[in-house]
């Protein structure tokens, strides 16, 4: 088993984005006031705000990229939304950077700067709407699990045809789940009243991570839109999902739980 840091549910990115949003919108407002009033001190304020905004935007992009790569479930609606969110954010940073380069000229075209910044502000609102959907609907950066779900557990394994030891027999408590990364596969190990079960982490509706949901009485519920699956045979118990999930055989011996493909 390889050990890696867990990237589940950290709110760093949603918190950090407040800074570039405030600084870049502040740049546009400051430059507008400077243009209308002719007061040069607002123009200087805009100059420093845009530098701070671009730097903070680049810093906020780091946890954003980590979320995109490691937290957002693969092949899901959130992955597509996350890509659009990233592209829109990069676009508004480019617009503000071009406006910044223009303002450094001896005789800058202030109208062009304001047009670029206004377009950047519109894109910030679009990115904010996409980002808000990622947080509130897809629960990226929040922990959606219920109070008794136990400590988040995640483990990495090489893909192999051999059986893999995935847990000690007493590692999970009742209804607790553990996310297994086996090569490129994401499999959930869960403990039910009848014993251990293993099933795909991928909800067949829009790709929500079932490991982040709730499992009670051998039923797992997707955290995104509430589809429910029987964890013993993978059958859909409640929609909107229509397709069953795949389940995997497990064996137990000498106090260990093994996954077999
Ligand atoms: S992604 Fe919609 S219910 Fe799971």
Coordinates of C-alpha atoms in Angstrom, one line a residue, residues 2-236:
X2 CA 1.3 3.5 -0.9
X3 CA 0.6 6.2 1.5
X4 CA -0.3 9.7 0.2
X5 CA -1.8 12.8 1.7
X6 CA -5.5 12.9 1.7
X7 CA -7.0 15.8 -0.2
X8 CA -10.5 15.3 1.0
X9 CA -12.5 18.4 1.9
X10 CA -10.4 21.4 2.7
X11 CA -12.0 24.9 2.5
X12 CA -8.7 26.7 1.6
X13 CA -9.6 27.5 -2.0
X14 CA -13.1 29.0 -1.3
X15 CA -11.6 31.2 1.4
X16 CA -8.6 32.4 -0.6
X17 CA -10.6 33.4 -3.7
X18 CA -12.1 36.2 -1.6
X19 CA -8.9 38.2 -1.9
X20 CA -8.5 38.4 -5.7
X21 CA -12.2 39.0 -6.1
X22 CA -12.1 41.9 -3.7
X23 CA -8.8 43.4 -5.1
X24 CA -9.7 43.0 -8.8
X25 CA -13.3 44.4 -8.5
X26 CA -11.7 47.1 -6.3
X27 CA -9.3 47.9 -9.2
X28 CA -12.2 48.5 -11.6
X29 CA -14.1 50.6 -9.1
X30 CA -11.1 52.7 -8.2
X31 CA -10.2 53.2 -11.9
X32 CA -13.7 54.2 -12.7
X33 CA -13.8 56.8 -9.9
X34 CA -10.4 58.1 -11.1
X35 CA -11.7 58.4 -14.7
X36 CA -14.9 60.2 -13.6
X37 CA -13.4 62.4 -11.0
X38 CA -10.0 63.0 -12.5
X39 CA -8.5 62.3 -9.0
X40 CA -5.2 60.6 -9.6
X41 CA -4.9 59.0 -6.2
X42 CA -7.7 56.6 -7.2
X43 CA -5.7 55.7 -10.3
X44 CA -2.7 54.9 -8.0
X45 CA -4.9 52.9 -5.7
X46 CA -6.1 50.8 -8.7
X47 CA -2.4 50.3 -9.7
X48 CA -1.6 48.6 -6.4
X49 CA -4.9 46.8 -6.2
X50 CA -4.4 45.1 -9.6
X51 CA -0.9 43.9 -8.6
X52 CA -2.3 42.4 -5.3
X53 CA -5.3 40.9 -7.2
X54 CA -3.2 39.2 -9.8
X55 CA -0.8 37.8 -7.2
X56 CA -3.6 36.6 -4.9
X57 CA -5.4 35.1 -8.0
X58 CA -2.3 33.1 -8.8
X59 CA -1.9 32.0 -5.2
X60 CA -5.6 30.9 -5.0
X61 CA -5.1 28.9 -8.2
X62 CA -2.8 26.5 -6.4
X63 CA -5.4 25.0 -4.0
X64 CA -7.9 25.3 -6.8
X65 CA -5.7 23.0 -9.0
X66 CA -5.2 20.6 -6.1
X67 CA -9.0 20.4 -5.6
X68 CA -9.5 19.9 -9.4
X69 CA -6.9 17.1 -9.6
X70 CA -7.5 15.3 -6.3
X71 CA -10.9 16.3 -4.7
X72 CA -13.3 16.6 -7.6
X73 CA -14.5 13.1 -8.5
X74 CA -13.2 11.9 -11.9
X75 CA -15.7 11.6 -14.9
X76 CA -18.3 13.7 -13.1
X77 CA -20.3 16.8 -13.8
X78 CA -18.2 18.6 -11.3
X79 CA -15.0 17.8 -13.2
X80 CA -16.4 19.6 -16.3
X81 CA -17.7 22.5 -14.2
X82 CA -14.3 22.7 -12.5
X83 CA -12.5 22.9 -15.8
X84 CA -14.9 25.8 -17.0
X85 CA -14.3 27.5 -13.6
X86 CA -10.5 27.3 -14.1
X87 CA -10.6 28.6 -17.7
X88 CA -12.9 31.5 -16.8
X89 CA -10.6 32.4 -13.9
X90 CA -7.4 32.3 -16.1
X91 CA -9.2 34.4 -18.7
X92 CA -10.1 37.2 -16.2
X93 CA -6.6 37.2 -14.8
X94 CA -5.2 37.6 -18.3
X95 CA -7.6 40.5 -19.0
X96 CA -6.5 42.3 -15.8
X97 CA -2.8 41.6 -16.6
X98 CA -3.2 43.1 -20.1
X99 CA -4.9 46.1 -18.6
X100 CA -2.0 46.4 -16.1
X101 CA 0.6 46.3 -18.9
X102 CA -1.3 49.1 -20.8
X103 CA -1.6 51.3 -17.7
X104 CA 2.2 51.2 -17.4
X105 CA 2.6 53.1 -20.7
X106 CA 3.4 56.8 -20.5
X107 CA 0.1 57.8 -22.1
X108 CA -2.3 54.9 -21.3
X109 CA -5.6 54.4 -23.1
X110 CA -7.8 54.6 -20.0
X111 CA -11.0 53.7 -22.0
X112 CA -9.4 50.5 -23.2
X113 CA -8.2 49.7 -19.6
X114 CA -11.7 50.2 -18.2
X115 CA -13.2 48.0 -21.0
X116 CA -10.8 45.2 -20.3
X117 CA -11.3 45.5 -16.5
X118 CA -15.1 45.5 -17.0
X119 CA -14.9 42.3 -19.0
X120 CA -12.7 40.9 -16.3
X121 CA -15.3 41.7 -13.6
X122 CA -18.1 40.0 -15.6
X123 CA -15.9 36.9 -15.9
X124 CA -15.2 37.1 -12.1
X125 CA -19.0 36.9 -11.6
X126 CA -19.3 33.9 -14.0
X127 CA -16.4 32.1 -12.2
X128 CA -18.0 32.9 -8.9
X129 CA -21.3 31.4 -10.0
X130 CA -19.5 28.2 -11.2
X131 CA -17.3 28.1 -8.1
X132 CA -20.4 28.5 -5.9
X133 CA -22.1 25.6 -7.6
X134 CA -19.0 23.5 -7.1
X135 CA -19.1 24.3 -3.3
X136 CA -22.8 24.2 -2.6
X137 CA -24.1 21.6 -5.1
X138 CA -21.0 19.4 -5.6
X139 CA -19.7 20.0 -2.0
X140 CA -16.1 20.5 -3.1
X141 CA -14.2 21.9 -0.1
X142 CA -16.9 20.9 2.5
X143 CA -17.4 17.7 4.4
X144 CA -20.9 16.4 3.6
X145 CA -20.7 13.3 5.7
X146 CA -23.0 12.7 8.6
X147 CA -21.9 13.1 12.3
X148 CA -21.4 9.3 12.9
X149 CA -19.5 8.7 9.6
X150 CA -16.2 8.3 11.4
X151 CA -12.8 9.6 10.4
X152 CA -12.2 10.0 6.7
X153 CA -10.0 7.2 5.4
X154 CA -8.3 6.8 2.1
X155 CA -5.6 4.4 0.8
X156 CA -3.6 3.9 -2.4
X157 CA -2.7 0.6 -4.0
X158 CA -1.0 -0.6 -7.2
X159 CA -3.4 -2.3 -9.6
X160 CA -2.8 -6.1 -9.6
X161 CA -4.5 -9.4 -10.4
X162 CA -3.6 -10.6 -7.0
X163 CA -5.9 -10.1 -4.0
X164 CA -5.1 -6.9 -2.1
X165 CA -5.2 -6.5 1.6
X166 CA -7.3 -3.4 2.0
X167 CA -8.0 -3.2 5.8
X168 CA -7.7 -4.9 9.1
X169 CA -10.9 -6.6 10.2
X170 CA -11.5 -4.1 12.9
X171 CA -10.4 -1.0 11.1
X172 CA -13.8 0.4 10.2
X173 CA -16.7 0.8 12.6
X174 CA -20.3 0.0 11.5
X175 CA -21.4 2.1 8.5
X176 CA -18.0 3.7 8.1
X177 CA -16.4 3.8 4.6
X178 CA -12.9 4.0 3.2
X179 CA -11.9 5.2 -0.2
X180 CA -9.5 2.8 -2.0
X181 CA -7.5 4.1 -5.0
X182 CA -6.5 0.9 -6.9
X183 CA -4.5 2.1 -9.9
X184 CA -6.9 4.4 -11.6
X185 CA -10.0 2.8 -10.0
X186 CA -11.8 4.4 -7.0
X187 CA -13.5 1.7 -4.9
X188 CA -15.3 2.2 -1.6
X189 CA -14.8 -0.3 1.2
X190 CA -17.7 -0.2 3.7
X191 CA -18.7 -2.0 6.9
X192 CA -22.3 -3.1 7.2
X193 CA -24.2 -5.1 9.7
X194 CA -23.4 -8.2 7.6
X195 CA -19.7 -7.5 7.2
X196 CA -17.5 -5.7 4.7
X197 CA -18.6 -4.7 1.2
X198 CA -16.8 -3.0 -1.7
X199 CA -18.4 -1.0 -4.5
X200 CA -17.6 1.7 -7.1
X201 CA -17.1 5.2 -5.8
X202 CA -18.7 6.6 -8.9
X203 CA -22.5 7.4 -8.7
X204 CA -24.0 6.4 -12.0
X205 CA -26.1 9.6 -12.1
X206 CA -23.5 12.4 -12.5
X207 CA -20.4 10.9 -10.9
X208 CA -20.7 12.0 -7.3
X209 CA -18.3 10.3 -4.9
X210 CA -20.2 7.7 -2.9
X211 CA -17.4 7.6 -0.3
X212 CA -18.5 11.1 0.6
X213 CA -22.1 10.1 1.1
X214 CA -23.8 8.2 3.9
X215 CA -24.2 4.5 4.3
X216 CA -26.9 3.1 6.6
X217 CA -28.5 -0.4 6.7
X218 CA -26.5 -1.6 3.6
X219 CA -27.7 1.4 1.5
X220 CA -25.3 4.1 0.4
X221 CA -26.7 7.6 -0.5
X222 CA -24.9 9.8 -3.0
X223 CA -24.2 13.3 -1.5
X224 CA -25.1 15.2 -4.7
X225 CA -28.7 14.4 -5.6
X226 CA -29.6 11.6 -3.1
X227 CA -29.5 8.4 -5.3
X228 CA -29.4 5.3 -3.2
X229 CA -27.8 2.0 -3.9
X230 CA -27.8 -1.4 -2.2
X231 CA -24.1 -2.0 -1.3
X232 CA -24.5 -5.8 -1.4
X233 CA -25.5 -6.1 -5.0
X234 CA -25.1 -2.5 -6.4
X235 CA -28.8 -2.2 -7.4
X236 CA -30.4 1.3 -7.5

